[in-house]
Structures are given as structure tokens and as C-alpha cells.
PDB file of N, CA and C in Angstrom:
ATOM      1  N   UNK A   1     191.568  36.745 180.939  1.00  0.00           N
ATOM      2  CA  UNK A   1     192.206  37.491 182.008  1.00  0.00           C
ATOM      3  C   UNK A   1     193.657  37.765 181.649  1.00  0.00           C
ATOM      4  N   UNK A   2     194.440  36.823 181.191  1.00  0.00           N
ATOM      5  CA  UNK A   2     196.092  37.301 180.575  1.00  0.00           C
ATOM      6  C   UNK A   2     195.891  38.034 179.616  1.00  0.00           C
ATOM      7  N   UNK A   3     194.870  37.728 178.719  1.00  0.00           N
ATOM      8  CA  UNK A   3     194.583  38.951 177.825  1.00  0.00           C
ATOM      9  C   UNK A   3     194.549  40.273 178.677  1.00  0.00           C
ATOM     10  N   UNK A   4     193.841  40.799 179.284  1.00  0.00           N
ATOM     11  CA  UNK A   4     193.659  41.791 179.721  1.00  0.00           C
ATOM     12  C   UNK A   4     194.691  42.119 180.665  1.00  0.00           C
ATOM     13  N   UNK A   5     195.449  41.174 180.765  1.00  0.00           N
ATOM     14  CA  UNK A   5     196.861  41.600 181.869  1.00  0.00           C
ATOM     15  C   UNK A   5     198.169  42.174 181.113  1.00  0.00           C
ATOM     16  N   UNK A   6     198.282  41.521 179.789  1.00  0.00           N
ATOM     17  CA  UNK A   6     199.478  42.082 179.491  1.00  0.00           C
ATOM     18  C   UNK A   6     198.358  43.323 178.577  1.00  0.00           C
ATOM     19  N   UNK A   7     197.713  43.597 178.333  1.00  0.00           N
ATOM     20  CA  UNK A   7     197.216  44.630 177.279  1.00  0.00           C
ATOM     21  C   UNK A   7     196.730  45.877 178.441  1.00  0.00           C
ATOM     22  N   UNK A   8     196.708  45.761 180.070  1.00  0.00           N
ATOM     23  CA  UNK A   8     196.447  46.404 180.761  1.00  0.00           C
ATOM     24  C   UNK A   8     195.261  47.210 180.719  1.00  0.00           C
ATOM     25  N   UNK A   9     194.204  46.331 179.859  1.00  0.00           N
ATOM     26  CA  UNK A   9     192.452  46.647 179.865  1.00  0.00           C
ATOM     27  C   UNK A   9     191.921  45.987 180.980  1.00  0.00           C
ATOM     28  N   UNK A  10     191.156  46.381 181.363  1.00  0.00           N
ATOM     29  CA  UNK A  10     190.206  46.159 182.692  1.00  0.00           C
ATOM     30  C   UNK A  10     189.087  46.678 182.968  1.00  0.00           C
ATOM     31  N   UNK A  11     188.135  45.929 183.815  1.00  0.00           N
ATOM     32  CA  UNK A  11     187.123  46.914 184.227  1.00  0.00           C
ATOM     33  C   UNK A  11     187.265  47.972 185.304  1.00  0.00           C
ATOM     34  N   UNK A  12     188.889  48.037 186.228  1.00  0.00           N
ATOM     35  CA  UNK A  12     189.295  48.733 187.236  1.00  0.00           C
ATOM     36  C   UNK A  12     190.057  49.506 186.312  1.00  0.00           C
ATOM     37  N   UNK A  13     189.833  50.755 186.973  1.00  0.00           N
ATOM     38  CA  UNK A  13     190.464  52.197 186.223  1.00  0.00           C
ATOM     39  C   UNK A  13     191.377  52.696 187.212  1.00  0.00           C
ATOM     40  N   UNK A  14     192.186  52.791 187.357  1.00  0.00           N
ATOM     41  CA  UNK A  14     193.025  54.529 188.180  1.00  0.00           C
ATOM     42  C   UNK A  14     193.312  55.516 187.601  1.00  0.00           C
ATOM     43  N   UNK A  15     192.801  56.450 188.158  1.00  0.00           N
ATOM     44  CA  UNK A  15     193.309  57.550 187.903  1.00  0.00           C
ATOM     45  C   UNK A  15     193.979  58.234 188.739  1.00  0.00           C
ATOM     46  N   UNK A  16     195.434  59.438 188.401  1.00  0.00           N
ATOM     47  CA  UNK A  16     195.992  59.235 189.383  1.00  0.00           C
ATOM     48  C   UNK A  16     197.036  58.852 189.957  1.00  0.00           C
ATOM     49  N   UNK A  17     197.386  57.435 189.725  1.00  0.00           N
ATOM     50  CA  UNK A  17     198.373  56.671 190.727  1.00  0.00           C
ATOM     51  C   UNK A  17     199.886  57.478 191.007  1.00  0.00           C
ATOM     52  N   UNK A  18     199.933  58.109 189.930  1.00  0.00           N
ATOM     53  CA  UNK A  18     201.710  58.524 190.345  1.00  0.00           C
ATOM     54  C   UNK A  18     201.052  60.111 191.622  1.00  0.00           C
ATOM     55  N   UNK A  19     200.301  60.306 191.846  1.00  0.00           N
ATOM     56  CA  UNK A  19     200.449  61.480 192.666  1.00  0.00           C
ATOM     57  C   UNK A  19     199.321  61.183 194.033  1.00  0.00           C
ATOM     58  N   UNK A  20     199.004  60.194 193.994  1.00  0.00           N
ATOM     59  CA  UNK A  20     197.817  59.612 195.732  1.00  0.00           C
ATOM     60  C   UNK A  20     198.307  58.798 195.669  1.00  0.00           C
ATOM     61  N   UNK A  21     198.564  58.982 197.232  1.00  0.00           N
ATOM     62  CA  UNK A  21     198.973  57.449 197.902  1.00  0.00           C
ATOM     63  C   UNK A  21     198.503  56.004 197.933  1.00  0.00           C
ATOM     64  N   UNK A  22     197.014  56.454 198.700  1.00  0.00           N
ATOM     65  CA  UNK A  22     195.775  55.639 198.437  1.00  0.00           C
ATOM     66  C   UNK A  22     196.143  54.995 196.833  1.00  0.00           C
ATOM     67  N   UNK A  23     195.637  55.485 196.085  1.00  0.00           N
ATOM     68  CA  UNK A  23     195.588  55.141 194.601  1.00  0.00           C
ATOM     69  C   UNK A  23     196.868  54.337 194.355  1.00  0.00           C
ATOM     70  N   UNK A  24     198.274  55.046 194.261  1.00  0.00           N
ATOM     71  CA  UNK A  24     199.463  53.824 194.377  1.00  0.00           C
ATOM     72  C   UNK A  24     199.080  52.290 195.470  1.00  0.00           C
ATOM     73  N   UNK A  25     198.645  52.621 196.728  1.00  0.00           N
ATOM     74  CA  UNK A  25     198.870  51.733 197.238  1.00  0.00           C
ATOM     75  C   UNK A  25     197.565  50.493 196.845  1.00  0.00           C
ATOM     76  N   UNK A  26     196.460  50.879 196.247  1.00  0.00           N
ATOM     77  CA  UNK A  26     195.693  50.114 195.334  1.00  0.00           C
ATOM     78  C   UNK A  26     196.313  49.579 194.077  1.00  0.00           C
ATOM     79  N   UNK A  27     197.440  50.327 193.399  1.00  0.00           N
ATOM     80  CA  UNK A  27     197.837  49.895 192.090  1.00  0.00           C
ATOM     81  C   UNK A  27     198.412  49.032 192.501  1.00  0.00           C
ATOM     82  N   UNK A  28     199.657  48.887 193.658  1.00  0.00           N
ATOM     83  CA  UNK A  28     200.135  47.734 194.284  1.00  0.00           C
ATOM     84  C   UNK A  28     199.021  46.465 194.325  1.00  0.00           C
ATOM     85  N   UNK A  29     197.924  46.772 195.488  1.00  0.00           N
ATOM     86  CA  UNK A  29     196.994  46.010 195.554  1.00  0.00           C
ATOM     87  C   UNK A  29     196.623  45.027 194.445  1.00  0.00           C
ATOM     88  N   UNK A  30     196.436  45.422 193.609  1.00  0.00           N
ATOM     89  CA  UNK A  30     195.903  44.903 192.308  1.00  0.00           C
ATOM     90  C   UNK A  30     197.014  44.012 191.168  1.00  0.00           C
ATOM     91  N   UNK A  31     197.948  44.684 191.541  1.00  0.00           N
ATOM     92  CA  UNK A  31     199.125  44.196 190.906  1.00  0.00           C
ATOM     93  C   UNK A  31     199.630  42.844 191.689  1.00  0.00           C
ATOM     94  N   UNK A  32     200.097  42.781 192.766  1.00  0.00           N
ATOM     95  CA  UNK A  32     200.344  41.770 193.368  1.00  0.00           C
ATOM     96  C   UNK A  32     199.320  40.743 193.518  1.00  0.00           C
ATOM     97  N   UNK A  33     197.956  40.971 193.021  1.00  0.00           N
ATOM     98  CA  UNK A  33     196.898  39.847 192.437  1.00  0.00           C
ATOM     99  C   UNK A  33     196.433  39.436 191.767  1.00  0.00           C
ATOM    100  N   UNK A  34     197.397  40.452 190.417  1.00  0.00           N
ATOM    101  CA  UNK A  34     197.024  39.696 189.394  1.00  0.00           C
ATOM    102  C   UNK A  34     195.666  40.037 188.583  1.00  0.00           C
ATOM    103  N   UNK A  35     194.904  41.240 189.293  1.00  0.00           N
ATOM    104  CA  UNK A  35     193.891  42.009 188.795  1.00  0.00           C
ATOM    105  C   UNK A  35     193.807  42.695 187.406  1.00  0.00           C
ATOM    106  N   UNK A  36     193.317  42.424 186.092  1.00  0.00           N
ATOM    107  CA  UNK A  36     193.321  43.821 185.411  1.00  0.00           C
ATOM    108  C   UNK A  36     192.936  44.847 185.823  1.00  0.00           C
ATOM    109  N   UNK A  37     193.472  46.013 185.260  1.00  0.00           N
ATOM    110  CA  UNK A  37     193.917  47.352 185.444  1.00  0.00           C
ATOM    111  C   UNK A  37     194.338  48.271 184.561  1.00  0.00           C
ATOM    112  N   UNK A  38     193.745  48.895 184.395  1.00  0.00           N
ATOM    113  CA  UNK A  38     194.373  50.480 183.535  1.00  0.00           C
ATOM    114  C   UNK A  38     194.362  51.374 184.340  1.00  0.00           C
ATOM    115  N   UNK A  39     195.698  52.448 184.215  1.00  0.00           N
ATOM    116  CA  UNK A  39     195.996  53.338 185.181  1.00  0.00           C
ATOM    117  C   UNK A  39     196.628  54.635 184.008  1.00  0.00           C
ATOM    118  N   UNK A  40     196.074  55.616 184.473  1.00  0.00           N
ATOM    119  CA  UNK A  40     195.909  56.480 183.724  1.00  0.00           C
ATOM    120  C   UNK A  40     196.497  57.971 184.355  1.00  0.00           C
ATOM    121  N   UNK A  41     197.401  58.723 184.398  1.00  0.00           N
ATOM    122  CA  UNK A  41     198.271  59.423 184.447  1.00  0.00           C
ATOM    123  C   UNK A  41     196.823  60.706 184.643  1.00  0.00           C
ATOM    124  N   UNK A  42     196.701  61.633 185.809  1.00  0.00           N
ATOM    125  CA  UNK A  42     195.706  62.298 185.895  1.00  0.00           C
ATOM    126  C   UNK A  42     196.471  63.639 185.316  1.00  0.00           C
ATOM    127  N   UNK A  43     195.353  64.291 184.649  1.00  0.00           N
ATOM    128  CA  UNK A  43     195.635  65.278 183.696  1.00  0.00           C
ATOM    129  C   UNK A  43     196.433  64.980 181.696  1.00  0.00           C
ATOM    130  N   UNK A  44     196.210  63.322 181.706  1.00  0.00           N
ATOM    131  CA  UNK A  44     196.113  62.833 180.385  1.00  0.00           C
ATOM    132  C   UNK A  44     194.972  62.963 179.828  1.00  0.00           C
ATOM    133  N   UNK A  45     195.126  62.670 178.689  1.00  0.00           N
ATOM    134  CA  UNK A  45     193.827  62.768 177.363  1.00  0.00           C
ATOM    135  C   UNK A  45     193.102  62.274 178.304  1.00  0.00           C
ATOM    136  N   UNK A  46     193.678  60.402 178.343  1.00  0.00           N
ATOM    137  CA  UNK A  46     192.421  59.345 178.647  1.00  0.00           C
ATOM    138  C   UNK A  46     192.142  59.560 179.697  1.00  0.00           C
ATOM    139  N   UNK A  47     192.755  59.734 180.883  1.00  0.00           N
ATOM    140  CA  UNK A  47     191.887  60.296 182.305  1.00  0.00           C
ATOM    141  C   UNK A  47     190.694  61.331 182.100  1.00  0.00           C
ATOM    142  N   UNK A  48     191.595  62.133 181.397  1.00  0.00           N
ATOM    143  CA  UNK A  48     190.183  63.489 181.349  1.00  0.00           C
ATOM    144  C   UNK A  48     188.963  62.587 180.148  1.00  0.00           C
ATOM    145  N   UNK A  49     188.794  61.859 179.722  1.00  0.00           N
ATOM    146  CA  UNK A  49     187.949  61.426 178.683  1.00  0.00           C
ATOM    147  C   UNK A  49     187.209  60.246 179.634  1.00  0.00           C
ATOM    148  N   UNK A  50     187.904  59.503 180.317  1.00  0.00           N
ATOM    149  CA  UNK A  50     187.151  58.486 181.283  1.00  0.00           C
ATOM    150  C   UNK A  50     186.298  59.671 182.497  1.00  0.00           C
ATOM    151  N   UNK A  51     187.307  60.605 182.875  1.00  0.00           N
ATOM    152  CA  UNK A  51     186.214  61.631 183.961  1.00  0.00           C
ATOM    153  C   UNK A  51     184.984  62.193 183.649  1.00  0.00           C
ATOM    154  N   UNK A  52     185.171  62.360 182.428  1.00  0.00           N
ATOM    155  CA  UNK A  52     184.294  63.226 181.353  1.00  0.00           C
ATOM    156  C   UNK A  52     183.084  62.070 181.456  1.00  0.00           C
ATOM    157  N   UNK A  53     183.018  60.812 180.947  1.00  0.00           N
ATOM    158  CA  UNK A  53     182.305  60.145 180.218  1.00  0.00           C
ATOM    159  C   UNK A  53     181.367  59.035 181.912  1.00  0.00           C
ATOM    160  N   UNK A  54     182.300  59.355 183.144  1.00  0.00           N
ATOM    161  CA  UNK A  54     181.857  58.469 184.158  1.00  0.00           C
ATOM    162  C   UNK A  54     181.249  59.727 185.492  1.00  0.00           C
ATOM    163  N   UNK A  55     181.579  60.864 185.060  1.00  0.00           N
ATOM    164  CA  UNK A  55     180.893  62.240 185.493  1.00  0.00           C
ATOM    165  C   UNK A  55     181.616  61.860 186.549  1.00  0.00           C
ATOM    166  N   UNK A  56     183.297  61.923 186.940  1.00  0.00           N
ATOM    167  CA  UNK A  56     184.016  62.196 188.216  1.00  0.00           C
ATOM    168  C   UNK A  56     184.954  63.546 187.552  1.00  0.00           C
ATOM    169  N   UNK A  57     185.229  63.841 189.263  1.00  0.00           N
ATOM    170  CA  UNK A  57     185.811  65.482 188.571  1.00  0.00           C
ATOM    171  C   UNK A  57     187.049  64.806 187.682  1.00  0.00           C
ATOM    172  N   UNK A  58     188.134  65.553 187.005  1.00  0.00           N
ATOM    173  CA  UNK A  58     189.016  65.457 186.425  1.00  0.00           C
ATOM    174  C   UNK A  58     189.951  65.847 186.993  1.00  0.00           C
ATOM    175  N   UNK A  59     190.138  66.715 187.901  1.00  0.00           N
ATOM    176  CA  UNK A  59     191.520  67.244 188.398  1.00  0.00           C
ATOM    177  C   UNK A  59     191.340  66.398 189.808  1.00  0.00           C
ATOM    178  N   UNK A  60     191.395  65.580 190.119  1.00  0.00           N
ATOM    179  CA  UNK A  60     190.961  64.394 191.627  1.00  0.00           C
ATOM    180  C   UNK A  60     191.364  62.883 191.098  1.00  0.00           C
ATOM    181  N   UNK A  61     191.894  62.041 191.947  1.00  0.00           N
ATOM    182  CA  UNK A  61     192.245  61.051 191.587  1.00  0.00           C
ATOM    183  C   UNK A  61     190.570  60.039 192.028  1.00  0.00           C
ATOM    184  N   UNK A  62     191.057  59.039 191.000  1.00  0.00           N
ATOM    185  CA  UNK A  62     189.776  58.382 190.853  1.00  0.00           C
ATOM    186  C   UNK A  62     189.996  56.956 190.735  1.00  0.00           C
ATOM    187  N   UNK A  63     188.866  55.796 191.542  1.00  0.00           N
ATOM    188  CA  UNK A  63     189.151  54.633 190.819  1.00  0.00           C
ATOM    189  C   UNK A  63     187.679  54.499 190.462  1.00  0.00           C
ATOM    190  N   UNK A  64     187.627  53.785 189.026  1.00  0.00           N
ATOM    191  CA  UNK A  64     186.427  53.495 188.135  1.00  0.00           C
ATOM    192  C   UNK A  64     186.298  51.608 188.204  1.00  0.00           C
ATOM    193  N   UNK A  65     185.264  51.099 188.658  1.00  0.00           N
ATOM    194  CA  UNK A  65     185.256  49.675 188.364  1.00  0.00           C
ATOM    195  C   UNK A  65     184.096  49.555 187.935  1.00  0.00           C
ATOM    196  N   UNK A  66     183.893  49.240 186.497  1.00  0.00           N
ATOM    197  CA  UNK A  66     182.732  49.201 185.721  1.00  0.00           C
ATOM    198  C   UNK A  66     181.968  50.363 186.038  1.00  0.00           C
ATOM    199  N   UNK A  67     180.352  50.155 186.235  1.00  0.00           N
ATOM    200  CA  UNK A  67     179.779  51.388 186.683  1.00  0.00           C
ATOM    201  C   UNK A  67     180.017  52.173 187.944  1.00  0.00           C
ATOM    202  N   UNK A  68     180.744  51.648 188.982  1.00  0.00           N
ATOM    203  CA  UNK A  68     180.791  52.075 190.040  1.00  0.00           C
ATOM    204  C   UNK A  68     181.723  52.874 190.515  1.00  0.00           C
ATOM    205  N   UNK A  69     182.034  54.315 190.831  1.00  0.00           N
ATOM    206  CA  UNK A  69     182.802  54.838 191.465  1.00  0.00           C
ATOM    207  C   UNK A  69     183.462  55.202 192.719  1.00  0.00           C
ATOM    208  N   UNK A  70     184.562  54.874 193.008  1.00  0.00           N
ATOM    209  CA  UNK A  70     185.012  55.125 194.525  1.00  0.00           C
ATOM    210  C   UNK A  70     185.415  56.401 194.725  1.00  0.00           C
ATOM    211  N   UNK A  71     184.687  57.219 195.938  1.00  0.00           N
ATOM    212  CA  UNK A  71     184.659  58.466 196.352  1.00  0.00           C
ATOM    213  C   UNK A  71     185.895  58.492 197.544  1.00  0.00           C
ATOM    214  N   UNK A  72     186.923  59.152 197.132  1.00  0.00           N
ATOM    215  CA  UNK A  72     188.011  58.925 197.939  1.00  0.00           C
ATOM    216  C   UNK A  72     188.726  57.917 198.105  1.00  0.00           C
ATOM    217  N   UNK A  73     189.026  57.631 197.470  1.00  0.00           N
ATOM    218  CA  UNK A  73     189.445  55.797 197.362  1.00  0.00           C
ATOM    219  C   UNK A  73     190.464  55.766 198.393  1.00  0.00           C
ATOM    220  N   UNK A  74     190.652  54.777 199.035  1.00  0.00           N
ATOM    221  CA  UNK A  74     191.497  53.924 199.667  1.00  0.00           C
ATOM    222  C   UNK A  74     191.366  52.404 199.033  1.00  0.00           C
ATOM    223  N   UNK A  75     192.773  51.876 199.746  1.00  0.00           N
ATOM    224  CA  UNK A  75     192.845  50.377 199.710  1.00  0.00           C
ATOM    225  C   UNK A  75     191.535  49.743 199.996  1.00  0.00           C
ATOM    226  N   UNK A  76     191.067  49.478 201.095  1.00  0.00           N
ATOM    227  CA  UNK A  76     189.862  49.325 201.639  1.00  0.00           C
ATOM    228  C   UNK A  76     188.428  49.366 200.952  1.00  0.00           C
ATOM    229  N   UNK A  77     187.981  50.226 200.946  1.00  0.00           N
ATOM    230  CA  UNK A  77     187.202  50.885 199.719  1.00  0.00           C
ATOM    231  C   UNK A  77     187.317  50.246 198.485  1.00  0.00           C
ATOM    232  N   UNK A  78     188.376  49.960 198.010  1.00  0.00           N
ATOM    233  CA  UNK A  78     188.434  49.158 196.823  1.00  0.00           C
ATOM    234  C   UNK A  78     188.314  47.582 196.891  1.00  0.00           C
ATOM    235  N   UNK A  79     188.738  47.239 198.166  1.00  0.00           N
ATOM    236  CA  UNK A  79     188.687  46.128 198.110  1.00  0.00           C
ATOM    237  C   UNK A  79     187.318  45.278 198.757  1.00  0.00           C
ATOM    238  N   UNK A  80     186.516  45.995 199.012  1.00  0.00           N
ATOM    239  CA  UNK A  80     185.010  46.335 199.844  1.00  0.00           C
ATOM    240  C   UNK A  80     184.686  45.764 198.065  1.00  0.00           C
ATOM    241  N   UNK A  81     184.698  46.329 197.592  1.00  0.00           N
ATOM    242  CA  UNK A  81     184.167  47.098 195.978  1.00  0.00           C
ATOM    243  C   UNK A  81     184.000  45.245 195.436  1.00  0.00           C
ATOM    244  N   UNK A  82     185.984  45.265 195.346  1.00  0.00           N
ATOM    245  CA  UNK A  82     185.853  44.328 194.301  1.00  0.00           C
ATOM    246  C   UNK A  82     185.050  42.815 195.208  1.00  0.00           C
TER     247      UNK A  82
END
């Protein structure tokens, strides 16, 4: 798990965070617990290559946790999830 904290690999994805609220206020979420996390700048390579490869649109913010995708994400929603 510290592995994956300072290397910021995870099975939770954002996509997104600097432009949805929701999505920031999950990156918080996750951060203040210590969750791995990768967060991915929407309209980057790796966003568009994770959208591509998990069949969510690309221009929409997204959170990915393993196979499962959150449709509209909120705080809530994610935390239902994890």
C-alpha cells in the first residue's frame, strides 16, 4: 500500500479532478485516507487511453475502480463503491 502511495498506482482512477467538483471532492476523499490513487488530467494521453481501454466516454470525467465504473460520480457513489 506505501508502495502504491508514493508511486500514485492504484486500483482507483480519476479522471478529471482539476475540472469536477464531485471528482476533486473524491480526490480529497481518498487522500485524506490514505487510499491509492491515480488521477489523470482529462484530455491527457493516459486518460484518453484508460477511457479507450474501460469503454467510458473520454471527454467526461470518470472514476475507474478496478472493473467497475462510476456513472456520474459523486463522493457518495464512490464511497458506496469502495
Amino acid at each position: 500500500r506505501r508502495r502504491q502511495l508514493d508511486t500514485g498506482f492504484g486500483t482507483l482512477v480519476l479522471i478529471g479532478e482539476e475540472v469536477d467538483r464531485d471528482v476533486r471532492r473524491i480526490g480529497d476523499f481518498v487522500s485524506r485516507n490514505r487510499l491509492p490513487c491515480a488521477s489523470h488530467a482529462m484530455g491527457s494521453p493516459e486518460a484518453q487511453r484508460i477511457a479507450r481501454v474501460c469503454a467510458v466516454a473520454a471527454d467526461t470525467p470518470a472514476v475507474i475502480f478496478g472493473r467497475e465504473q462510476v456513472s456520474e460520480p459523486t463522493p457518495d457513489k464512490v464511497a458506496r463503491l469502495l
